[in-house]
Amino acid sequence: MFKGTDKYIATKALQQAVNAAILLEKPLLIKGEPGTGKTLLAEELAQSLDTELIQWHIKSTTKAQQGLYEYDAVSRLRDSQLGDERVHDVNNYIIKGKLWQAFCADKRPVLLIDEIDKADIEFPNDLLLELDKMEFHVYETQQQVKADIRPIVIITSNNEKELPDAFLRRCFFHYIDFPSPLEMKAIVDVHFPNIKSQLLTEALEVFFNLRDTRGLKKKPSTSELLDWLKLLLAEEIDTKTLHDKSHQGGLMPLFGALLKNEQDVTLIEKLAFMSKR
């Protein structure tokens, strides 16, 4: 049973979702804001089970077929022109994809299909049968590849586009809510166990106030908070400096770790200026 790890704080709801998906042998579809630990979940799950993590990071140009296998016809043509003996065996030109690797693993692996919503809208539908039956056909060799052990499949999405209903029906779904201040403190304690309590309290107040700012184009995430705290500790920033509004247009120290575009920087500067009037 997955209960989180020393480095990953999992809520009860997330623990239940992971264990339910494993029990049902269904892919676990994880949604949530960027930076809330969706990808890290798969990494820590694999570590907790002492098994292999196979990662398939999806791009806008990724095709479902690439997850199964690819036939390198160009290399075979080149080798035939050079008289290479390899050309007589088509298996030399079959490149195994991430699903094939997961299906053939000796021990039940964790397969991460990361940011599935980046791909074409038909991408999830093109994997329906393979993820459901855990098998596929290799036409070039007339081989049927079938998983002897069903991998644990974690699929992440940032909600950039809606996923097809037929695909959703085959998944167990969980949305990772953004951590509360108390949950965030527990997460920070894992990464920075020696951070001073007062500094952490003040930093979290600044962070959550920033997230609550109306009109902010991109709210800072958990991973960005951890980066910011790492910088605060490295620069030995104290609580007094943290609240010093007399420099940098009223921005917090090392604001570049939290604010990622000029519109948000300008917005915070304007709000700081107005609060002084």
Short mmCIF file of C-alpha atoms in Angstrom, two decimals:
data_model
loop_
_atom_site.label_atom_id
_atom_site.label_comp_id
_atom_site.label_asym_id
_atom_site.label_seq_id
_atom_site.Cartn_x
_atom_site.Cartn_y
_atom_site.Cartn_z
CA MET A 1 0.00 0.00 0.00
CA PHE A 2 1.34 3.41 -0.98
CA LYS A 3 1.47 5.89 1.91
CA GLY A 4 3.86 8.46 0.50
CA THR A 5 7.59 8.50 1.17
CA ASP A 6 10.11 10.38 3.28
CA LYS A 7 10.44 12.87 0.41
CA TYR A 8 6.84 12.96 -0.79
CA ILE A 9 3.90 14.00 1.39
CA ALA A 10 0.76 12.35 -0.01
CA THR A 11 -2.68 13.28 1.30
CA LYS A 12 -5.06 10.52 2.37
CA ALA A 13 -7.12 11.13 -0.77
CA LEU A 14 -4.07 10.75 -3.01
CA GLN A 15 -2.97 7.60 -1.19
CA GLN A 16 -6.44 6.11 -1.69
CA ALA A 17 -6.41 7.05 -5.37
CA VAL A 18 -3.03 5.40 -6.00
CA ASN A 19 -3.98 2.23 -4.17
CA ALA A 20 -7.41 2.06 -5.83
CA ALA A 21 -5.86 2.35 -9.30
CA ILE A 22 -3.37 -0.41 -8.48
CA LEU A 23 -6.14 -2.65 -7.14
CA LEU A 24 -8.41 -2.03 -10.15
CA GLU A 25 -5.44 -2.36 -12.56
CA LYS A 26 -6.47 0.88 -14.24
CA PRO A 27 -4.32 3.85 -15.26
CA LEU A 28 -4.29 6.60 -12.64
CA LEU A 29 -5.04 9.95 -14.28
CA ILE A 30 -3.59 12.77 -12.17
CA LYS A 31 -4.54 16.39 -12.76
CA GLY A 32 -3.55 19.52 -10.88
CA GLU A 33 -1.71 22.80 -11.20
CA PRO A 34 1.82 22.63 -12.65
CA GLY A 35 4.32 22.16 -9.84
CA THR A 36 2.01 20.23 -7.48
CA GLY A 37 4.06 17.02 -7.68
CA LYS A 38 2.25 14.99 -10.33
CA THR A 39 5.41 13.74 -12.02
CA LEU A 40 7.19 13.35 -8.71
CA LEU A 41 4.39 11.03 -7.56
CA ALA A 42 5.36 8.43 -10.17
CA GLU A 43 9.04 8.71 -9.23
CA GLU A 44 8.36 8.27 -5.53
CA LEU A 45 5.84 5.46 -6.13
CA ALA A 46 8.44 3.51 -8.10
CA GLN A 47 11.01 4.10 -5.37
CA SER A 48 8.63 3.00 -2.62
CA LEU A 49 7.90 -0.22 -4.53
CA ASP A 50 11.60 -0.72 -5.35
CA THR A 51 10.80 -1.06 -9.03
CA GLU A 52 11.73 0.51 -12.37
CA LEU A 53 10.24 3.82 -13.47
CA ILE A 54 9.70 4.06 -17.23
CA GLN A 55 9.02 7.67 -18.25
CA TRP A 56 7.32 8.75 -21.45
CA HIS A 57 7.31 12.56 -21.63
CA ILE A 58 4.72 13.73 -24.14
CA LYS A 59 5.26 16.62 -26.54
CA SER A 60 2.93 18.30 -29.05
CA THR A 61 4.51 16.20 -31.84
CA THR A 62 4.36 12.86 -30.00
CA LYS A 63 2.38 10.09 -31.69
CA ALA A 64 0.83 7.12 -29.91
CA GLN A 65 2.68 4.70 -32.18
CA GLN A 66 6.00 5.91 -30.73
CA GLY A 67 4.99 4.48 -27.37
CA LEU A 68 4.60 1.04 -28.94
CA TYR A 69 7.46 0.86 -31.44
CA GLU A 70 8.94 2.53 -34.49
CA TYR A 71 10.18 0.89 -37.68
CA ASP A 72 13.41 2.52 -38.90
CA ALA A 73 12.97 2.07 -42.65
CA VAL A 74 15.57 4.74 -43.46
CA SER A 75 18.35 2.87 -41.65
CA ARG A 76 17.33 -0.38 -43.31
CA LEU A 77 17.48 1.22 -46.76
CA ARG A 78 20.89 2.68 -46.01
CA ASP A 79 22.20 -0.67 -44.76
CA SER A 80 20.86 -2.42 -47.88
CA GLN A 81 22.78 0.02 -50.07
CA LEU A 82 25.93 -0.69 -48.05
CA GLY A 83 25.43 -4.46 -48.22
CA ASP A 84 25.07 -4.83 -44.45
CA GLU A 85 23.93 -8.33 -43.40
CA ARG A 86 21.69 -6.81 -40.72
CA VAL A 87 19.23 -5.85 -43.41
CA HIS A 88 17.93 -9.44 -43.69
CA ASP A 89 16.43 -9.34 -40.17
CA VAL A 90 13.70 -6.73 -39.77
CA ASN A 91 14.00 -6.99 -35.96
CA ASN A 92 17.23 -4.99 -36.23
CA TYR A 93 15.16 -1.98 -37.27
CA ILE A 94 12.36 -2.19 -34.72
CA ILE A 95 12.81 0.41 -31.95
CA LYS A 96 10.90 -0.48 -28.80
CA GLY A 97 8.75 2.27 -27.30
CA LYS A 98 8.03 2.95 -23.66
CA LEU A 99 4.90 0.77 -23.54
CA TRP A 100 6.80 -2.16 -25.06
CA GLN A 101 9.53 -1.71 -22.46
CA ALA A 102 6.93 -1.66 -19.68
CA PHE A 103 5.11 -4.72 -21.05
CA CYS A 104 8.34 -6.75 -21.14
CA ALA A 105 9.73 -5.76 -17.73
CA ASP A 106 10.70 -8.65 -15.45
CA LYS A 107 9.23 -6.90 -12.41
CA ARG A 108 6.04 -4.85 -12.37
CA PRO A 109 7.22 -1.36 -13.33
CA VAL A 110 5.67 2.08 -12.97
CA LEU A 111 4.95 3.60 -16.38
CA LEU A 112 4.63 7.39 -16.39
CA ILE A 113 2.85 9.01 -19.35
CA ASP A 114 3.64 12.61 -18.52
CA GLU A 115 1.54 15.59 -19.67
CA ILE A 116 -0.73 13.65 -22.01
CA ASP A 117 -2.74 16.79 -22.74
CA LYS A 118 0.17 18.26 -24.73
CA ALA A 119 -0.39 15.80 -27.57
CA ASP A 120 -2.98 15.83 -30.33
CA ILE A 121 -6.58 15.28 -29.23
CA GLU A 122 -6.60 11.83 -30.87
CA PHE A 123 -3.53 10.68 -28.94
CA PRO A 124 -5.41 9.26 -25.90
CA ASN A 125 -7.92 7.45 -28.14
CA ASP A 126 -5.07 5.86 -30.10
CA LEU A 127 -3.88 4.19 -26.88
CA LEU A 128 -7.28 2.92 -25.66
CA LEU A 129 -6.85 -0.70 -26.71
CA GLU A 130 -3.21 -0.97 -25.70
CA LEU A 131 -3.79 0.42 -22.20
CA ASP A 132 -6.95 -1.64 -21.76
CA LYS A 133 -5.73 -5.00 -23.06
CA MET A 134 -2.04 -4.40 -22.39
CA GLU A 135 -1.06 -5.81 -25.75
CA PHE A 136 -0.42 -4.75 -29.36
CA HIS A 137 0.60 -6.19 -32.72
CA VAL A 138 3.90 -5.57 -34.52
CA TYR A 139 2.98 -5.70 -38.20
CA GLU A 140 6.53 -5.82 -39.56
CA THR A 141 7.35 -9.01 -37.62
CA GLN A 142 3.81 -10.38 -37.09
CA GLN A 143 4.59 -10.45 -33.37
CA GLN A 144 2.00 -10.02 -30.64
CA VAL A 145 3.42 -8.16 -27.64
CA LYS A 146 1.46 -8.79 -24.43
CA ALA A 147 2.28 -7.78 -20.88
CA ASP A 148 2.77 -10.77 -18.57
CA ILE A 149 2.64 -8.34 -15.63
CA ARG A 150 0.42 -5.28 -15.94
CA PRO A 151 2.50 -2.15 -15.28
CA ILE A 152 1.25 0.50 -12.87
CA VAL A 153 0.34 3.36 -15.19
CA ILE A 154 0.42 6.98 -13.99
CA ILE A 155 -0.87 9.57 -16.48
CA THR A 156 -0.51 13.29 -15.76
CA SER A 157 -2.38 16.21 -17.28
CA ASN A 158 -2.19 19.99 -16.78
CA ASN A 159 -5.71 20.44 -18.17
CA GLU A 160 -4.47 22.20 -21.33
CA LYS A 161 -7.18 20.37 -23.26
CA GLU A 162 -10.08 18.06 -22.49
CA LEU A 163 -9.48 14.33 -22.75
CA PRO A 164 -11.95 12.05 -24.61
CA ASP A 165 -14.72 10.41 -22.59
CA ALA A 166 -13.80 6.94 -23.83
CA PHE A 167 -10.30 7.44 -22.44
CA LEU A 168 -11.53 8.86 -19.12
CA ARG A 169 -13.79 5.83 -18.57
CA ARG A 170 -10.74 3.60 -18.52
CA CYS A 171 -8.89 5.60 -15.87
CA PHE A 172 -9.13 6.18 -12.16
CA PHE A 173 -9.12 9.95 -11.70
CA HIS A 174 -7.64 12.16 -8.99
CA TYR A 175 -7.16 15.92 -8.84
CA ILE A 176 -4.30 17.12 -6.63
CA ASP A 177 -5.61 20.16 -4.76
CA PHE A 178 -3.10 22.89 -4.04
CA PRO A 179 -1.68 22.31 -0.54
CA SER A 180 -3.12 24.26 2.35
CA PRO A 181 -0.67 26.32 4.47
CA LEU A 182 -0.48 23.47 6.99
CA GLU A 183 0.15 20.87 4.27
CA MET A 184 2.69 23.17 2.64
CA LYS A 185 4.55 23.49 5.93
CA ALA A 186 4.80 19.70 6.12
CA ILE A 187 6.15 19.60 2.56
CA VAL A 188 8.73 22.28 3.33
CA ASP A 189 9.80 20.48 6.51
CA VAL A 190 10.68 17.44 4.39
CA HIS A 191 12.98 19.49 2.16
CA PHE A 192 14.32 21.97 4.74
CA PRO A 193 14.09 20.33 8.18
CA ASN A 194 16.35 22.94 9.80
CA ILE A 195 14.61 26.07 8.56
CA LYS A 196 13.76 28.55 11.32
CA SER A 197 10.10 28.47 12.28
CA GLN A 198 9.62 32.24 12.13
CA LEU A 199 11.21 32.53 8.69
CA LEU A 200 9.04 29.70 7.36
CA THR A 201 5.87 31.26 8.81
CA GLU A 202 6.64 34.65 7.28
CA ALA A 203 7.70 33.15 3.93
CA LEU A 204 4.51 31.10 3.68
CA GLU A 205 2.45 34.21 4.44
CA VAL A 206 4.20 36.10 1.63
CA PHE A 207 3.77 33.12 -0.71
CA PHE A 208 0.05 32.56 -0.09
CA ASN A 209 -0.69 36.29 -0.21
CA LEU A 210 1.01 36.35 -3.59
CA ARG A 211 -1.09 33.43 -4.82
CA ASP A 212 -4.25 35.23 -3.64
CA THR A 213 -3.39 38.39 -5.59
CA ARG A 214 -6.16 39.15 -8.09
CA GLY A 215 -5.02 39.54 -11.67
CA LEU A 216 -1.88 37.43 -11.30
CA LYS A 217 -1.20 35.73 -14.63
CA LYS A 218 0.76 32.80 -13.19
CA LYS A 219 0.42 31.78 -9.58
CA PRO A 220 3.65 30.43 -8.03
CA SER A 221 3.65 26.67 -7.43
CA THR A 222 5.00 24.36 -4.76
CA SER A 223 8.22 23.74 -6.66
CA GLU A 224 8.77 27.49 -7.04
CA LEU A 225 8.23 28.03 -3.32
CA LEU A 226 10.89 25.41 -2.57
CA ASP A 227 13.29 27.15 -4.98
CA TRP A 228 12.61 30.48 -3.29
CA LEU A 229 13.17 29.09 0.20
CA LYS A 230 16.43 27.50 -0.93
CA LEU A 231 17.61 30.91 -2.13
CA LEU A 232 16.47 32.65 1.06
CA LEU A 233 18.49 30.20 3.12
CA ALA A 234 21.54 30.46 0.85
CA GLU A 235 21.46 34.27 1.03
CA GLU A 236 20.70 34.18 4.77
CA ILE A 237 17.64 36.38 4.33
CA ASP A 238 15.96 37.11 7.67
CA THR A 239 12.33 37.97 8.39
CA LYS A 240 13.08 41.70 8.58
CA THR A 241 14.55 41.73 5.08
CA LEU A 242 11.66 39.57 3.85
CA HIS A 243 9.18 42.35 4.69
CA ASP A 244 11.38 45.29 3.67
CA LYS A 245 9.35 47.16 1.03
CA SER A 246 11.83 50.00 0.58
CA HIS A 247 13.71 48.47 -2.35
CA GLN A 248 13.04 46.63 -5.61
CA GLY A 249 9.71 48.36 -6.11
CA GLY A 250 8.22 46.73 -3.05
CA LEU A 251 8.93 43.22 -4.31
CA MET A 252 9.96 40.36 -2.05
CA PRO A 253 13.67 39.38 -2.08
CA LEU A 254 14.70 37.07 -4.93
CA PHE A 255 11.26 37.50 -6.50
CA GLY A 256 12.43 35.90 -9.75
CA ALA A 257 11.91 32.47 -8.19
CA LEU A 258 8.19 33.20 -7.70
CA LEU A 259 7.20 35.64 -10.45
CA LYS A 260 7.76 34.37 -13.98
CA ASN A 261 6.65 37.16 -16.29
CA GLU A 262 6.90 40.94 -16.53
CA GLN A 263 3.13 41.51 -16.23
CA ASP A 264 3.04 39.92 -12.78
CA VAL A 265 6.15 41.82 -11.65
CA THR A 266 4.55 45.09 -12.77
CA LEU A 267 1.28 44.19 -11.01
CA ILE A 268 2.99 43.51 -7.68
CA GLU A 269 5.04 46.73 -7.99
CA LYS A 270 1.86 48.73 -8.60
CA LEU A 271 0.08 47.15 -5.64
CA ALA A 272 3.10 47.84 -3.39
CA PHE A 273 3.16 51.46 -4.55
CA MET A 274 -0.56 51.93 -3.94
CA SER A 275 -0.31 50.44 -0.45
CA LYS A 276 2.24 53.14 0.49
CA ARG A 277 -0.06 56.00 -0.50
#
